[in-house]
XYZ file of N, CA, C and O in Angstrom:
596
model
N 0.852 -1.170 0.000
C 0.000 0.000 0.000
C 0.899 1.235 0.000
O 1.811 1.363 0.791
N 0.653 2.152 -0.899
C 1.462 3.361 -1.032
C 0.585 4.590 -0.880
O -0.563 4.583 -1.259
N 1.164 5.647 -0.384
C 0.487 6.936 -0.385
C 0.795 7.609 -1.723
O 1.798 7.309 -2.370
N -0.027 8.545 -2.118
C 0.168 9.227 -3.390
C 1.502 9.954 -3.435
O 2.060 10.175 -4.490
N 2.036 10.305 -2.286
C 3.295 11.041 -2.257
C 4.513 10.122 -2.152
O 5.602 10.570 -1.862
N 4.359 8.833 -2.431
C 5.478 7.897 -2.385
C 5.606 7.117 -3.697
O 5.777 5.900 -3.690
N 5.578 7.786 -4.844
C 5.631 7.043 -6.112
C 6.941 6.286 -6.307
O 6.963 5.234 -6.932
N 8.038 6.767 -5.755
C 9.329 6.075 -5.887
C 9.269 4.695 -5.260
O 9.827 3.740 -5.796
N 8.601 4.565 -4.135
C 8.483 3.271 -3.479
C 7.592 2.342 -4.294
O 7.900 1.159 -4.461
N 6.523 2.885 -4.834
C 5.634 2.086 -5.676
C 6.397 1.546 -6.888
O 6.268 0.375 -7.239
N 7.216 2.405 -7.506
C 7.999 1.954 -8.666
C 8.990 0.864 -8.276
O 9.192 -0.101 -9.006
N 9.642 1.013 -7.125
C 10.649 0.039 -6.719
C 10.035 -1.327 -6.398
O 10.720 -2.335 -6.473
N 8.758 -1.355 -6.051
C 8.087 -2.612 -5.716
C 7.285 -3.185 -6.880
O 6.715 -4.266 -6.744
N 7.256 -2.496 -7.999
C 6.475 -2.937 -9.154
C 6.866 -4.357 -9.547
O 8.042 -4.689 -9.641
N 5.866 -5.193 -9.737
C 6.089 -6.566 -10.144
C 6.382 -7.510 -8.985
O 6.393 -8.722 -9.168
N 6.656 -6.974 -7.799
C 6.961 -7.826 -6.653
C 5.808 -7.911 -5.665
O 5.794 -8.769 -4.799
N 4.868 -7.002 -5.782
C 3.698 -7.031 -4.903
C 2.604 -6.184 -5.541
O 2.853 -5.421 -6.463
N 1.410 -6.348 -5.034
C 0.308 -5.519 -5.505
C 0.384 -4.176 -4.813
O 0.571 -4.093 -3.600
N 0.293 -3.106 -5.587
C 0.354 -1.760 -5.031
C -1.038 -1.160 -5.060
O -1.681 -1.117 -6.102
N -1.514 -0.740 -3.898
C -2.811 -0.091 -3.776
C -2.541 1.367 -3.463
O -1.856 1.685 -2.503
N -3.040 2.257 -4.284
C -2.808 3.684 -4.106
C -3.871 4.273 -3.200
O -5.061 4.126 -3.458
N -3.435 4.920 -2.139
C -4.362 5.585 -1.235
C -4.527 7.028 -1.674
O -3.549 7.753 -1.808
N -5.750 7.431 -1.895
C -6.017 8.797 -2.344
C -6.616 9.649 -1.236
O -7.297 10.618 -1.489
N -6.352 9.319 -0.018
C -6.894 10.057 1.114
C -5.953 11.155 1.584
O -6.071 11.638 2.700
N -5.018 11.544 0.760
C -3.990 12.491 1.165
C -4.560 13.768 1.764
O -4.138 14.197 2.835
N -5.531 14.391 1.106
C -6.088 15.636 1.638
C -6.801 15.419 2.964
O -6.652 16.218 3.894
N -7.556 14.343 3.064
C -8.228 14.038 4.332
C -7.206 13.816 5.445
O -7.359 14.311 6.556
N -6.164 13.043 5.142
C -5.127 12.784 6.139
C -4.430 14.075 6.548
O -4.158 14.299 7.727
N -4.141 14.917 5.580
C -3.472 16.186 5.880
C -4.342 17.059 6.781
O -3.833 17.693 7.704
N -5.633 17.093 6.508
C -6.545 17.889 7.347
C -6.580 17.371 8.781
O -6.527 18.136 9.729
N -6.694 16.046 8.934
C -6.723 15.455 10.274
C -5.430 15.752 11.022
O -5.458 16.101 12.206
N -4.310 15.591 10.352
C -3.022 15.857 10.995
C -2.868 17.337 11.314
O -2.369 17.700 12.383
N -3.297 18.196 10.393
C -3.210 19.645 10.627
C -4.071 20.042 11.822
O -3.650 20.874 12.648
N -5.255 19.450 11.940
C -6.117 19.731 13.095
C -5.445 19.289 14.393
O -5.426 20.022 15.386
N -4.881 18.094 14.378
C -4.193 17.563 15.561
C -3.022 18.475 15.943
O -2.853 18.828 17.114
N -2.218 18.848 14.954
C -1.065 19.712 15.232
C -1.509 21.101 15.682
O -0.909 21.691 16.585
N -2.558 21.625 15.057
C -3.077 22.941 15.436
C -3.509 22.983 16.885
O -3.290 23.982 17.581
N -4.098 21.893 17.360
C -4.496 21.806 18.772
C -3.290 21.859 19.703
O -3.422 22.141 20.887
N -2.106 21.594 19.155
C -0.874 21.615 19.931
C -0.013 22.831 19.612
O 1.162 22.884 19.944
N -0.630 23.812 18.938
C 0.063 25.063 18.655
C 1.021 25.036 17.485
O 1.846 25.935 17.334
N 0.911 24.020 16.631
C 1.793 23.910 15.466
C 1.009 24.344 14.232
O 0.047 23.685 13.835
N 1.422 25.446 13.626
C 0.735 25.960 12.437
C 1.013 25.081 11.223
O 1.959 24.281 11.221
N 0.223 25.243 10.182
C 0.414 24.497 8.942
C 1.784 24.813 8.351
O 2.484 23.915 7.877
N 2.187 26.068 8.397
C 3.493 26.453 7.865
C 4.644 25.815 8.627
O 5.647 25.413 8.050
N 4.516 25.727 9.928
C 5.555 25.093 10.738
C 5.552 23.579 10.530
O 6.611 22.948 10.476
N 4.364 22.992 10.421
C 4.253 21.543 10.203
C 4.996 21.152 8.928
O 5.746 20.182 8.896
N 4.788 21.946 7.865
C 5.523 21.761 6.626
C 5.148 20.529 5.838
O 4.199 19.816 6.154
N 5.947 20.291 4.795
C 5.690 19.174 3.894
C 6.928 18.315 3.664
O 6.821 17.201 3.168
N 8.102 18.819 4.008
C 9.338 18.045 3.815
C 10.361 18.467 4.867
O 10.808 19.611 4.874
N 10.670 17.556 5.761
C 11.669 17.778 6.819
C 11.247 18.865 7.806
O 12.081 19.405 8.519
N 9.951 19.164 7.844
C 9.435 20.137 8.803
C 9.072 19.451 10.109
O 9.541 18.345 10.410
N 8.232 20.094 10.891
C 7.848 19.571 12.205
C 7.230 18.182 12.105
O 7.577 17.273 12.867
N 6.311 17.997 11.150
C 5.586 16.734 11.029
C 6.527 15.561 10.783
O 6.538 14.585 11.540
N 7.308 15.633 9.717
C 8.197 14.519 9.385
C 9.271 14.322 10.451
O 9.643 13.187 10.755
N 9.761 15.415 11.021
C 10.794 15.291 12.054
C 10.233 14.611 13.290
O 10.876 13.724 13.872
N 9.023 14.982 13.698
C 8.393 14.328 14.848
C 8.204 12.838 14.579
O 8.436 11.998 15.466
N 7.792 12.491 13.366
C 7.611 11.081 13.025
C 8.942 10.331 13.084
O 9.002 9.201 13.592
N 9.985 10.940 12.559
C 11.304 10.304 12.607
C 11.790 10.160 14.040
O 12.387 9.136 14.400
N 11.564 11.167 14.869
C 11.963 11.078 16.278
C 11.243 9.936 16.987
O 11.797 9.283 17.870
N 10.004 9.674 16.587
C 9.237 8.586 17.190
C 9.696 7.224 16.681
O 9.718 6.250 17.424
N 10.063 7.160 15.419
C 10.342 5.874 14.783
C 11.829 5.486 14.805
O 12.166 4.355 15.149
N 12.684 6.391 14.413
C 14.134 6.118 14.353
C 14.915 7.339 14.850
O 15.588 8.023 14.081
N 14.819 7.631 16.123
C 15.443 8.842 16.663
C 16.952 8.910 16.434
O 17.511 10.011 16.335
N 17.592 7.765 16.319
C 19.044 7.765 16.111
C 19.456 8.364 14.769
O 20.618 8.725 14.572
N 18.521 8.493 13.854
C 18.825 9.089 12.550
C 18.592 10.598 12.506
O 18.917 11.243 11.508
N 18.024 11.155 13.552
C 17.680 12.580 13.580
C 18.776 13.359 14.307
O 19.151 13.015 15.413
N 19.246 14.406 13.653
C 20.267 15.270 14.240
C 19.647 16.636 14.512
O 19.789 17.571 13.720
N 18.954 16.733 15.635
C 18.219 17.959 15.961
C 19.123 19.184 16.080
O 18.657 20.305 15.903
N 20.394 18.978 16.354
C 21.303 20.127 16.440
C 21.462 20.838 15.097
O 21.895 21.989 15.039
N 21.061 20.181 14.017
C 21.114 20.792 12.686
C 19.753 21.304 12.216
O 19.638 21.847 11.118
N 18.725 21.111 13.035
C 17.368 21.514 12.648
C 17.283 23.028 12.532
O 17.739 23.765 13.405
N 16.715 23.481 11.422
C 16.479 24.907 11.218
C 15.264 25.103 10.334
O 14.960 24.259 9.490
N 14.556 26.196 10.549
C 13.362 26.458 9.739
C 13.693 26.607 8.262
O 14.782 27.059 7.896
N 12.736 26.227 7.450
C 12.822 26.437 6.008
C 11.661 27.329 5.592
O 11.401 28.353 6.225
N 10.926 26.912 4.570
C 9.771 27.664 4.089
C 8.596 27.449 5.038
O 8.100 26.319 5.177
N 8.164 28.507 5.712
C 7.052 28.401 6.668
C 5.875 29.299 6.293
O 4.978 29.503 7.097
N 5.865 29.804 5.067
C 4.784 30.667 4.583
C 3.462 29.896 4.569
O 3.317 28.906 3.853
N 2.509 30.345 5.380
C 1.220 29.656 5.510
C 0.516 29.498 4.161
O -0.112 28.465 3.908
N 0.580 30.500 3.287
C -0.114 30.443 1.998
C 0.403 29.303 1.123
O -0.346 28.713 0.350
N 1.686 28.988 1.236
C 2.288 27.917 0.444
C 1.605 26.572 0.722
O 1.486 25.729 -0.159
N 1.162 26.380 1.961
C 0.594 25.100 2.382
C -0.928 25.049 2.308
O -1.531 24.065 2.731
N -1.554 26.074 1.772
C -3.011 26.095 1.638
C -3.459 24.947 0.733
O -2.797 24.645 -0.264
N -4.564 24.269 1.072
C -5.019 23.126 0.271
C -5.163 23.446 -1.219
O -4.837 22.616 -2.063
N -5.609 24.653 -1.534
C -5.782 25.002 -2.953
C -4.446 25.172 -3.678
O -4.402 25.205 -4.898
N -3.349 25.258 -2.944
C -2.010 25.381 -3.539
C -1.279 24.039 -3.597
O -0.195 23.950 -4.168
N -1.862 23.002 -3.013
C -1.188 21.721 -2.861
C -0.688 21.150 -4.185
O 0.480 20.780 -4.307
N -1.545 21.057 -5.169
C -1.151 20.462 -6.448
C -0.035 21.276 -7.093
O 0.977 20.721 -7.540
N -0.181 22.598 -7.108
C 0.842 23.446 -7.719
C 2.181 23.321 -7.012
O 3.215 23.146 -7.639
N 2.173 23.361 -5.688
C 3.436 23.317 -4.944
C 4.103 21.948 -5.049
O 5.327 21.860 -5.188
N 3.315 20.867 -5.018
C 3.906 19.541 -5.170
C 4.466 19.342 -6.568
O 5.554 18.791 -6.722
N 3.751 19.808 -7.571
C 4.243 19.698 -8.937
C 5.560 20.463 -9.102
O 6.515 19.957 -9.686
N 5.618 21.661 -8.549
C 6.846 22.462 -8.634
C 8.015 21.755 -7.952
O 9.142 21.760 -8.475
N 7.762 21.123 -6.817
C 8.865 20.434 -6.142
C 9.317 19.204 -6.926
O 10.507 18.905 -6.975
N 8.383 18.487 -7.564
C 8.767 17.341 -8.386
C 9.537 17.778 -9.624
O 10.502 17.140 -10.021
N 9.099 18.867 -10.252
C 9.744 19.325 -11.479
C 11.062 20.043 -11.244
O 12.014 19.880 -12.007
N 11.123 20.857 -10.197
C 12.283 21.726 -9.998
C 13.079 21.409 -8.734
O 14.112 22.014 -8.488
N 12.584 20.496 -7.915
C 13.270 20.117 -6.690
C 12.883 21.007 -5.517
O 12.455 22.146 -5.694
N 13.053 20.463 -4.332
C 12.715 21.180 -3.095
C 13.522 22.467 -2.973
O 13.022 23.476 -2.489
N 14.763 22.443 -3.416
C 15.614 23.627 -3.255
C 15.125 24.826 -4.069
O 15.524 25.952 -3.792
N 14.234 24.601 -5.034
C 13.640 25.727 -5.757
C 12.614 26.445 -4.886
O 12.229 27.573 -5.168
N 12.178 25.786 -3.813
C 11.173 26.359 -2.919
C 11.758 26.779 -1.577
O 11.213 27.643 -0.903
N 12.844 26.144 -1.191
C 13.463 26.429 0.098
C 14.970 26.233 -0.029
O 15.419 25.138 -0.382
N 15.721 27.268 0.257
C 17.175 27.225 0.082
C 17.815 26.054 0.835
O 18.720 25.400 0.330
N 17.345 25.783 2.047
C 17.950 24.699 2.826
C 17.251 23.353 2.626
O 17.611 22.358 3.253
N 16.237 23.309 1.767
C 15.544 22.058 1.476
C 14.483 21.663 2.486
O 13.904 20.591 2.394
N 14.213 22.535 3.451
C 13.220 22.242 4.484
C 11.929 22.985 4.160
O 11.944 24.199 3.939
N 10.834 22.257 4.119
C 9.520 22.864 3.959
C 8.818 22.738 5.300
O 8.238 21.700 5.627
N 8.910 23.770 6.107
C 8.362 23.766 7.450
C 9.440 24.155 8.446
O 10.481 24.699 8.085
N 9.195 23.856 9.715
C 10.137 24.192 10.783
C 10.243 23.005 11.743
O 9.351 22.766 12.556
N 11.339 22.244 11.657
C 11.485 21.050 12.486
C 11.841 21.331 13.943
O 11.759 20.424 14.776
N 12.225 22.553 14.255
C 12.659 22.825 15.622
C 11.527 22.575 16.610
O 10.379 22.904 16.354
N 11.849 21.959 17.700
C 10.856 21.675 18.730
C 10.001 20.455 18.472
O 9.081 20.176 19.240
N 10.278 19.707 17.410
C 9.500 18.489 17.133
C 9.656 17.511 18.296
O 10.725 17.422 18.906
N 8.577 16.788 18.589
C 8.549 15.875 19.733
C 8.163 14.465 19.293
O 7.224 14.296 18.512
N 8.852 13.459 19.821
C 8.532 12.082 19.424
C 7.117 11.653 19.798
O 6.510 10.860 19.073
N 6.574 12.165 20.893
C 5.214 11.780 21.293
C 4.194 12.231 20.245
O 3.244 11.501 19.939
N 4.398 13.416 19.711
C 3.511 13.902 18.645
C 3.714 13.058 17.394
O 2.755 12.674 16.716
N 4.960 12.744 17.080
C 5.255 11.911 15.923
C 4.622 10.542 16.025
O 4.128 9.989 15.032
N 4.608 9.979 17.223
C 3.985 8.675 17.434
C 2.499 8.730 17.096
O 1.967 7.839 16.418
N 1.830 9.778 17.536
C 0.397 9.931 17.231
C 0.186 10.128 15.735
O -0.736 9.542 15.154
N 1.037 10.912 15.086
C 0.914 11.128 13.637
C 1.115 9.819 12.874
O 0.394 9.537 11.911
N 2.084 9.026 13.292
C 2.304 7.727 12.649
C 1.101 6.811 12.851
O 0.700 6.090 11.934
N 0.518 6.861 14.036
C -0.686 6.057 14.314
C -1.835 6.496 13.402
O -2.556 5.658 12.855
N -1.994 7.796 13.229
C -3.041 8.308 12.345
C -2.829 7.818 10.915
O -3.780 7.400 10.240
N -1.587 7.870 10.442
C -1.280 7.421 9.080
C -1.541 5.918 8.942
O -2.108 5.469 7.941
N -1.136 5.143 9.952
C -1.349 3.697 9.911
C -2.837 3.352 9.885
O -3.263 2.465 9.140
N -3.627 4.062 10.671
C -5.074 3.815 10.690
C -5.684 4.101 9.324
O -6.545 3.351 8.849
N -5.235 5.165 8.676
C -5.749 5.506 7.351
C -5.392 4.419 6.339
O -6.232 3.997 5.537
N -4.156 3.950 6.392
C -3.747 2.895 5.475
C -4.530 1.607 5.731
O -4.922 0.916 4.791
N -4.763 1.298 6.995
C -5.552 0.096 7.329
C -6.958 0.188 6.755
O -7.485 -0.798 6.235
N -7.563 1.363 6.834
C -8.901 1.548 6.262
C -8.874 1.301 4.762
O -9.772 0.655 4.212
N -7.828 1.810 4.087
C -7.732 1.617 2.642
C -7.523 0.154 2.282
O -8.137 -0.363 1.345
N -6.655 -0.534 3.012
C -6.404 -1.946 2.730
C -7.676 -2.756 2.966
O -8.056 -3.593 2.143
N -8.347 -2.506 4.061
C -9.590 -3.211 4.358
C -10.630 -2.965 3.272
O -11.279 -3.901 2.793
N -10.776 -1.712 2.874
C -11.735 -1.384 1.821
C -11.352 -2.052 0.505
O -12.212 -2.571 -0.210
N -10.050 -2.073 0.189
C -9.600 -2.694 -1.046
C -9.866 -4.201 -1.027
O -10.311 -4.773 -2.022
N -9.622 -4.832 0.098
C -9.877 -6.262 0.208
C -11.352 -6.579 0.031
O -11.723 -7.651 -0.435
N -12.188 -5.614 0.384
C -13.631 -5.778 0.199
C -14.072 -5.283 -1.173
O -15.240 -5.341 -1.509
N -13.127 -4.709 -1.928
C -13.433 -4.229 -3.267
C -14.169 -2.916 -3.312
O -14.897 -2.644 -4.256
N -13.950 -2.068 -2.308
C -14.728 -0.828 -2.276
C -13.896 0.390 -1.876
O -14.345 1.208 -1.102
N -12.671 0.501 -2.395
C -11.879 1.684 -2.068
C -12.584 2.913 -2.598
O -12.957 2.987 -3.773
N -12.819 3.857 -1.724
C -13.484 5.100 -2.113
C -12.454 6.112 -2.562
O -11.391 6.211 -1.984
N -12.801 6.888 -3.572
C -11.924 7.965 -4.013
C -11.984 9.101 -3.005
O -13.046 9.421 -2.487
N -10.847 9.692 -2.727
C -10.794 10.839 -1.810
C -11.254 12.084 -2.528
O -11.217 12.172 -3.758
N -11.705 13.085 -1.773
C -12.104 14.340 -2.389
C -10.931 14.973 -3.123
O -9.791 14.821 -2.716
N -11.219 15.663 -4.218
C -10.158 16.300 -4.982
C -10.029 17.773 -4.675
O -9.130 18.430 -5.137
N -10.957 18.314 -3.912
C -10.923 19.717 -3.557
C -10.986 19.858 -2.052
O -11.522 19.013 -1.358
N -10.426 20.978 -1.571
C -10.534 21.269 -0.141
C -11.975 21.666 0.161
O -12.634 22.309 -0.633
N -12.473 21.220 1.296
C -13.845 21.598 1.637
C -13.842 22.812 2.521
O -12.894 23.272 3.003
């Protein structure tokens, strides 16, 4: 099972397993943004690459790989992360690379990330994937909304 934002993994597994694409990305992002917002983490700080969200998840899962002494903010502009900008910003990063959007390659602000928050975010992602796998096994994967509500 792959998320829409992990096409490289899907390609690497092609022919070795069945790949089910989860299209719940916007729903998952909203749930995570709500959870983080309740903890004082803005969408801009949460980020999309090496920001608070991913850093917290890494701290929860493989803390030995995280070097927090090197953590520094990158692009934290709230407008960049607006749902209506998602397709444009992701396309730009795929076409031109993250460094075209953020000099240091960080989209968000990893400083202050906490493993406890990362653990909850990973649990949320796992629950979403489980729902998709269960639905797929039953033959009823629902398409996710394509627009922000």
